[in-house]
PDB file of C-alpha atoms in Angstrom:
ATOM      1  CA  UNK E  25     133.048 123.030 124.936  1.00  0.00           C
ATOM      2  CA  UNK E  26     129.518 121.703 125.121  1.00  0.00           C
ATOM      3  CA  UNK E  27     128.431 123.638 122.044  1.00  0.00           C
ATOM      4  CA  UNK E  28     130.792 121.867 119.615  1.00  0.00           C
ATOM      5  CA  UNK E  29     129.441 118.460 120.830  1.00  0.00           C
ATOM      6  CA  UNK E  30     125.925 119.461 120.301  1.00  0.00           C
ATOM      7  CA  UNK E  31     126.737 120.867 116.845  1.00  0.00           C
ATOM      8  CA  UNK E  32     128.586 117.694 115.982  1.00  0.00           C
ATOM      9  CA  UNK E  33     125.739 115.578 117.053  1.00  0.00           C
ATOM     10  CA  UNK E  34     123.158 117.710 115.150  1.00  0.00           C
ATOM     11  CA  UNK E  35     125.526 117.416 112.039  1.00  0.00           C
ATOM     12  CA  UNK E  36     125.404 113.658 112.284  1.00  0.00           C
ATOM     13  CA  UNK E  37     121.576 113.635 112.610  1.00  0.00           C
ATOM     14  CA  UNK E  38     121.194 115.976 109.554  1.00  0.00           C
ATOM     15  CA  UNK E  39     123.368 113.678 107.408  1.00  0.00           C
ATOM     16  CA  UNK E  40     121.404 110.573 108.513  1.00  0.00           C
ATOM     17  CA  UNK E  41     118.056 112.271 107.911  1.00  0.00           C
ATOM     18  CA  UNK E  42     119.235 113.490 104.491  1.00  0.00           C
ATOM     19  CA  UNK E  43     120.266 109.994 103.542  1.00  0.00           C
ATOM     20  CA  UNK E  44     116.937 108.599 104.484  1.00  0.00           C
ATOM     21  CA  UNK E  45     114.986 111.146 102.478  1.00  0.00           C
ATOM     22  CA  UNK E  46     116.881 110.319  99.238  1.00  0.00           C
ATOM     23  CA  UNK E  47     116.125 106.623  99.577  1.00  0.00           C
ATOM     24  CA  UNK E  48     112.676 106.796  97.920  1.00  0.00           C
ATOM     25  CA  UNK E  49     114.003 109.106  95.195  1.00  0.00           C
ATOM     26  CA  UNK E  50     116.764 106.613  94.484  1.00  0.00           C
ATOM     27  CA  UNK E  51     114.514 103.652  94.627  1.00  0.00           C
ATOM     28  CA  UNK E  52     111.609 104.708  92.305  1.00  0.00           C
ATOM     29  CA  UNK E  53     111.855 105.802  88.716  1.00  0.00           C
ATOM     30  CA  UNK E  54     108.941 107.246  86.660  1.00  0.00           C
ATOM     31  CA  UNK E  55     108.292 105.370  83.424  1.00  0.00           C
ATOM     32  CA  UNK E  56     105.676 105.388  80.678  1.00  0.00           C
ATOM     33  CA  UNK E  57     105.698 109.209  80.496  1.00  0.00           C
ATOM     34  CA  UNK E  58     105.056 109.391  84.302  1.00  0.00           C
ATOM     35  CA  UNK E  59     102.051 107.116  84.299  1.00  0.00           C
ATOM     36  CA  UNK E  60     104.046 104.328  86.023  1.00  0.00           C
ATOM     37  CA  UNK E  61     106.753 103.935  88.662  1.00  0.00           C
ATOM     38  CA  UNK E  62     109.502 101.314  88.485  1.00  0.00           C
ATOM     39  CA  UNK E  63     110.577 100.073  91.893  1.00  0.00           C
ATOM     40  CA  UNK E  64     114.266  99.318  91.404  1.00  0.00           C
ATOM     41  CA  UNK E  65     114.180  97.144  94.574  1.00  0.00           C
ATOM     42  CA  UNK E  66     111.674  94.628  93.219  1.00  0.00           C
ATOM     43  CA  UNK E  67     111.573  95.228  89.538  1.00  0.00           C
ATOM     44  CA  UNK E  68     107.790  95.859  89.577  1.00  0.00           C
ATOM     45  CA  UNK E  69     106.102  98.796  87.857  1.00  0.00           C
ATOM     46  CA  UNK E  70     103.266 100.457  89.907  1.00  0.00           C
ATOM     47  CA  UNK E  71     100.590 102.920  88.784  1.00  0.00           C
ATOM     48  CA  UNK E  72     101.948 106.288  89.659  1.00  0.00           C
ATOM     49  CA  UNK E  73      98.392 107.451  90.563  1.00  0.00           C
ATOM     50  CA  UNK E  74      95.959 104.534  91.278  1.00  0.00           C
ATOM     51  CA  UNK E  75      92.409 105.349  90.328  1.00  0.00           C
ATOM     52  CA  UNK E  76      89.994 106.431  93.095  1.00  0.00           C
ATOM     53  CA  UNK E  77      87.320 103.777  92.351  1.00  0.00           C
ATOM     54  CA  UNK E  78      86.162 101.654  95.299  1.00  0.00           C
ATOM     55  CA  UNK E  79      84.815  98.280  94.422  1.00  0.00           C
ATOM     56  CA  UNK E  80      84.461  94.596  95.703  1.00  0.00           C
ATOM     57  CA  UNK E  81      87.380  92.382  95.440  1.00  0.00           C
ATOM     58  CA  UNK E  82      86.452  90.439  92.273  1.00  0.00           C
ATOM     59  CA  UNK E  83      85.707  93.460  90.201  1.00  0.00           C
ATOM     60  CA  UNK E  84      88.790  95.290  91.396  1.00  0.00           C
ATOM     61  CA  UNK E  85      91.023  92.366  90.403  1.00  0.00           C
ATOM     62  CA  UNK E  86      89.327  92.189  87.055  1.00  0.00           C
ATOM     63  CA  UNK E  87      89.715  95.910  86.499  1.00  0.00           C
ATOM     64  CA  UNK E  88      93.529  95.642  86.814  1.00  0.00           C
ATOM     65  CA  UNK E  89      93.473  92.888  84.192  1.00  0.00           C
ATOM     66  CA  UNK E  90      91.708  95.047  81.672  1.00  0.00           C
ATOM     67  CA  UNK E  91      93.487  98.334  82.402  1.00  0.00           C
ATOM     68  CA  UNK E  92      95.684 100.306  80.106  1.00  0.00           C
ATOM     69  CA  UNK E  93      98.182 102.676  81.938  1.00  0.00           C
ATOM     70  CA  UNK E  94     100.826 104.597  80.073  1.00  0.00           C
ATOM     71  CA  UNK E  95      99.865 102.792  76.879  1.00  0.00           C
ATOM     72  CA  UNK E  96     100.769  99.384  78.459  1.00  0.00           C
ATOM     73  CA  UNK E  97      98.546  96.320  78.917  1.00  0.00           C
ATOM     74  CA  UNK E  98      99.102  93.359  81.249  1.00  0.00           C
ATOM     75  CA  UNK E  99      98.494  95.046  84.519  1.00  0.00           C
ATOM     76  CA  UNK E 100      97.361  92.894  87.424  1.00  0.00           C
ATOM     77  CA  UNK E 101      96.435  92.915  91.109  1.00  0.00           C
ATOM     78  CA  UNK E 102      99.530  92.694  93.376  1.00  0.00           C
ATOM     79  CA  UNK E 103      99.934  89.954  95.936  1.00  0.00           C
ATOM     80  CA  UNK E 104     100.051  90.913  99.522  1.00  0.00           C
ATOM     81  CA  UNK E 105     103.869  90.191  99.604  1.00  0.00           C
ATOM     82  CA  UNK E 106     104.328  92.598  96.690  1.00  0.00           C
ATOM     83  CA  UNK E 107     102.225  95.281  98.381  1.00  0.00           C
ATOM     84  CA  UNK E 108     104.270  94.929 101.624  1.00  0.00           C
ATOM     85  CA  UNK E 109     107.430  95.760  99.769  1.00  0.00           C
ATOM     86  CA  UNK E 110     106.164  99.315  99.291  1.00  0.00           C
ATOM     87  CA  UNK E 111     105.575  99.953 103.046  1.00  0.00           C
ATOM     88  CA  UNK E 112     107.907 101.944 105.191  1.00  0.00           C
ATOM     89  CA  UNK E 113     106.957 100.727 108.691  1.00  0.00           C
ATOM     90  CA  UNK E 114     108.531 103.906 110.218  1.00  0.00           C
ATOM     91  CA  UNK E 115     105.993 106.125 108.395  1.00  0.00           C
ATOM     92  CA  UNK E 116     102.220 106.688 108.523  1.00  0.00           C
ATOM     93  CA  UNK E 117      99.734 108.432 106.229  1.00  0.00           C
ATOM     94  CA  UNK E 118     101.043 107.365 103.793  1.00  0.00           C
ATOM     95  CA  UNK E 119     103.294 104.448 104.989  1.00  0.00           C
ATOM     96  CA  UNK E 120     105.521 104.950 101.978  1.00  0.00           C
ATOM     97  CA  UNK E 121     109.275 105.670 101.865  1.00  0.00           C
ATOM     98  CA  UNK E 122     110.149 109.426 102.019  1.00  0.00           C
ATOM     99  CA  UNK E 123     110.636 110.847  98.448  1.00  0.00           C
ATOM    100  CA  UNK E 124     108.243 108.334  96.791  1.00  0.00           C
ATOM    101  CA  UNK E 125     106.718 109.623  93.548  1.00  0.00           C
ATOM    102  CA  UNK E 126     103.198 108.333  94.014  1.00  0.00           C
ATOM    103  CA  UNK E 127      99.945 110.278  94.244  1.00  0.00           C
ATOM    104  CA  UNK E 128      96.410 109.558  95.407  1.00  0.00           C
ATOM    105  CA  UNK E 129      97.711 107.260  98.114  1.00  0.00           C
ATOM    106  CA  UNK E 130      97.243 109.065 101.485  1.00  0.00           C
ATOM    107  CA  UNK E 131      95.057 107.125 103.971  1.00  0.00           C
ATOM    108  CA  UNK E 132      93.805 104.630 101.421  1.00  0.00           C
ATOM    109  CA  UNK E 133      93.223 100.964 101.923  1.00  0.00           C
ATOM    110  CA  UNK E 134      93.874  98.624  98.894  1.00  0.00           C
ATOM    111  CA  UNK E 135      92.867  95.113  97.870  1.00  0.00           C
ATOM    112  CA  UNK E 136      95.437  92.675  96.938  1.00  0.00           C
ATOM    113  CA  UNK E 137      95.161  89.451  94.651  1.00  0.00           C
ATOM    114  CA  UNK E 138      95.757  87.311  97.695  1.00  0.00           C
ATOM    115  CA  UNK E 139      92.764  85.507  99.082  1.00  0.00           C
ATOM    116  CA  UNK E 140      92.641  84.257 102.632  1.00  0.00           C
ATOM    117  CA  UNK E 141      94.090  80.703 102.764  1.00  0.00           C
ATOM    118  CA  UNK E 142      91.201  79.149 104.682  1.00  0.00           C
ATOM    119  CA  UNK E 143      88.319  81.442 104.298  1.00  0.00           C
ATOM    120  CA  UNK E 144      86.812  81.882 100.824  1.00  0.00           C
ATOM    121  CA  UNK E 145      85.011  85.078 101.672  1.00  0.00           C
ATOM    122  CA  UNK E 146      88.135  86.996 102.772  1.00  0.00           C
ATOM    123  CA  UNK E 147      91.058  88.578 100.961  1.00  0.00           C
ATOM    124  CA  UNK E 148      94.204  90.444 102.074  1.00  0.00           C
ATOM    125  CA  UNK E 149      94.373  94.186 101.927  1.00  0.00           C
ATOM    126  CA  UNK E 150      97.002  96.920 102.854  1.00  0.00           C
ATOM    127  CA  UNK E 151      96.338 100.105 104.597  1.00  0.00           C
ATOM    128  CA  UNK E 152      98.668 102.892 103.549  1.00  0.00           C
ATOM    129  CA  UNK E 153      97.491 104.967 106.548  1.00  0.00           C
ATOM    130  CA  UNK E 154      99.065 102.503 109.055  1.00  0.00           C
ATOM    131  CA  UNK E 155     101.200 100.246 106.889  1.00  0.00           C
ATOM    132  CA  UNK E 156      99.344  97.132 108.168  1.00  0.00           C
ATOM    133  CA  UNK E 157      98.029  94.251 106.248  1.00  0.00           C
ATOM    134  CA  UNK E 158      94.698  92.748 107.271  1.00  0.00           C
ATOM    135  CA  UNK E 159      91.932  90.632 105.811  1.00  0.00           C
ATOM    136  CA  UNK E 160      88.410  91.664 105.071  1.00  0.00           C
ATOM    137  CA  UNK E 161      85.249  90.262 103.356  1.00  0.00           C
ATOM    138  CA  UNK E 162      85.636  90.342  99.595  1.00  0.00           C
ATOM    139  CA  UNK E 163      82.160  91.982  99.406  1.00  0.00           C
ATOM    140  CA  UNK E 164      83.573  95.128 100.982  1.00  0.00           C
ATOM    141  CA  UNK E 165      84.650  97.961  98.768  1.00  0.00           C
ATOM    142  CA  UNK E 166      88.237  99.084  98.621  1.00  0.00           C
ATOM    143  CA  UNK E 167      90.634 100.619  96.074  1.00  0.00           C
ATOM    144  CA  UNK E 168      92.982  98.719  93.891  1.00  0.00           C
ATOM    145  CA  UNK E 169      96.661  99.637  93.071  1.00  0.00           C
ATOM    146  CA  UNK E 170      97.610  97.735  89.904  1.00  0.00           C
ATOM    147  CA  UNK E 171     101.051  96.446  89.145  1.00  0.00           C
ATOM    148  CA  UNK E 172     102.970  95.304  86.017  1.00  0.00           C
ATOM    149  CA  UNK E 173     105.690  92.653  85.806  1.00  0.00           C
ATOM    150  CA  UNK E 174     106.873  89.942  88.053  1.00  0.00           C
ATOM    151  CA  UNK E 175     108.711  90.710  91.297  1.00  0.00           C
ATOM    152  CA  UNK E 176     112.367  89.951  91.618  1.00  0.00           C
ATOM    153  CA  UNK E 177     112.159  90.346  95.469  1.00  0.00           C
ATOM    154  CA  UNK E 178     112.418  87.104  97.429  1.00  0.00           C
TER     155      UNK E 178
END
């Protein structure tokens, strides 16, 4: 009798695990011939593969504004709130949902467009190694993951 209980428990775990894995695949859709990824949860379109350039905050924000990805203009630096919508707190390195379609993300730290509210030399950034957001001096060099559109997430 104990074996059927163990098998039943294992079956439930397998079903739950499979459901979690498909979440990222259901949430994200490739657009612009694969150069962009639409997040159906927020309505934002992210670069599928952010560039590998490390730069100071001001030049990183400016680079998004002048970028063309998938033939589309109008990219911008994301806010810290928008960047947090990508994070799966249960995962690390990268802290993204299972089944996500992004590349060039593992272990990277990204600037956001959000300056610190009281200290002009700091801005918010997101670590996709840990999934944590922190502030750092704008003179430091980090990567930037550009976004297109306005968020529908509240």
